[in-house]
């Protein structure tokens, strides 16, 4: 796994993912959907 210019060991990345709790996910969702206006497009946007 390579992000930000460095390679992260697979075991380390799995540990990071497992450390994410439901509250962490909720905070991110709340921050993403707090943007006004939120625009979602499905299919061609032409």
PDB file of C-alpha atoms in Angstrom:
ATOM      1  CA  UNK A   1       0.000   0.000   0.000  1.00  0.00           C
ATOM      2  CA  UNK A   2       1.516   3.279  -1.116  1.00  0.00           C
ATOM      3  CA  UNK A   3       0.145   6.648  -0.112  1.00  0.00           C
ATOM      4  CA  UNK A   4       1.823   9.972   0.419  1.00  0.00           C
ATOM      5  CA  UNK A   5       5.077   8.761  -1.105  1.00  0.00           C
ATOM      6  CA  UNK A   6       5.807   5.892   1.290  1.00  0.00           C
ATOM      7  CA  UNK A   7       4.982   2.207   1.408  1.00  0.00           C
ATOM      8  CA  UNK A   8       2.995   1.056   4.427  1.00  0.00           C
ATOM      9  CA  UNK A   9       3.384  -2.553   5.534  1.00  0.00           C
ATOM     10  CA  UNK A  10       0.155  -4.503   4.951  1.00  0.00           C
ATOM     11  CA  UNK A  11      -0.029  -5.616   8.597  1.00  0.00           C
ATOM     12  CA  UNK A  12       0.388  -2.004   9.741  1.00  0.00           C
ATOM     13  CA  UNK A  13      -2.353  -0.815   7.388  1.00  0.00           C
ATOM     14  CA  UNK A  14      -4.728  -3.524   8.617  1.00  0.00           C
ATOM     15  CA  UNK A  15      -4.001  -2.424  12.212  1.00  0.00           C
ATOM     16  CA  UNK A  16      -4.840   1.159  11.230  1.00  0.00           C
ATOM     17  CA  UNK A  17      -8.117   0.114   9.616  1.00  0.00           C
ATOM     18  CA  UNK A  18      -9.047  -2.017  12.628  1.00  0.00           C
ATOM     19  CA  UNK A  19      -8.380   0.955  14.924  1.00  0.00           C
ATOM     20  CA  UNK A  20     -11.155   2.990  13.260  1.00  0.00           C
ATOM     21  CA  UNK A  21     -14.232   3.047  15.473  1.00  0.00           C
ATOM     22  CA  UNK A  22     -17.854   3.769  14.626  1.00  0.00           C
ATOM     23  CA  UNK A  23     -17.597   7.234  16.229  1.00  0.00           C
ATOM     24  CA  UNK A  24     -14.630   8.043  13.953  1.00  0.00           C
ATOM     25  CA  UNK A  25     -16.687   7.100  10.917  1.00  0.00           C
ATOM     26  CA  UNK A  26     -19.671   9.148  12.140  1.00  0.00           C
ATOM     27  CA  UNK A  27     -17.479  12.259  12.578  1.00  0.00           C
ATOM     28  CA  UNK A  28     -16.201  11.969   9.009  1.00  0.00           C
ATOM     29  CA  UNK A  29     -19.696  11.410   7.601  1.00  0.00           C
ATOM     30  CA  UNK A  30     -21.038  14.395   9.549  1.00  0.00           C
ATOM     31  CA  UNK A  31     -18.211  16.610   8.263  1.00  0.00           C
ATOM     32  CA  UNK A  32     -18.618  15.504   4.628  1.00  0.00           C
ATOM     33  CA  UNK A  33     -22.387  15.931   4.576  1.00  0.00           C
ATOM     34  CA  UNK A  34     -22.261  19.264   6.449  1.00  0.00           C
ATOM     35  CA  UNK A  35     -21.144  21.008   3.243  1.00  0.00           C
ATOM     36  CA  UNK A  36     -23.884  23.236   1.853  1.00  0.00           C
ATOM     37  CA  UNK A  37     -24.997  22.651  -0.819  1.00  0.00           C
ATOM     38  CA  UNK A  38     -24.318  18.949  -1.181  1.00  0.00           C
ATOM     39  CA  UNK A  39     -24.685  17.940  -4.841  1.00  0.00           C
ATOM     40  CA  UNK A  40     -24.833  14.313  -5.961  1.00  0.00           C
ATOM     41  CA  UNK A  41     -24.885  13.340  -9.629  1.00  0.00           C
ATOM     42  CA  UNK A  42     -25.660   9.866 -10.938  1.00  0.00           C
ATOM     43  CA  UNK A  43     -24.923   9.133 -14.566  1.00  0.00           C
ATOM     44  CA  UNK A  44     -23.734  11.611 -17.176  1.00  0.00           C
ATOM     45  CA  UNK A  45     -23.599  15.164 -15.850  1.00  0.00           C
ATOM     46  CA  UNK A  46     -23.992  16.737 -19.291  1.00  0.00           C
TER      47      UNK A  46
END
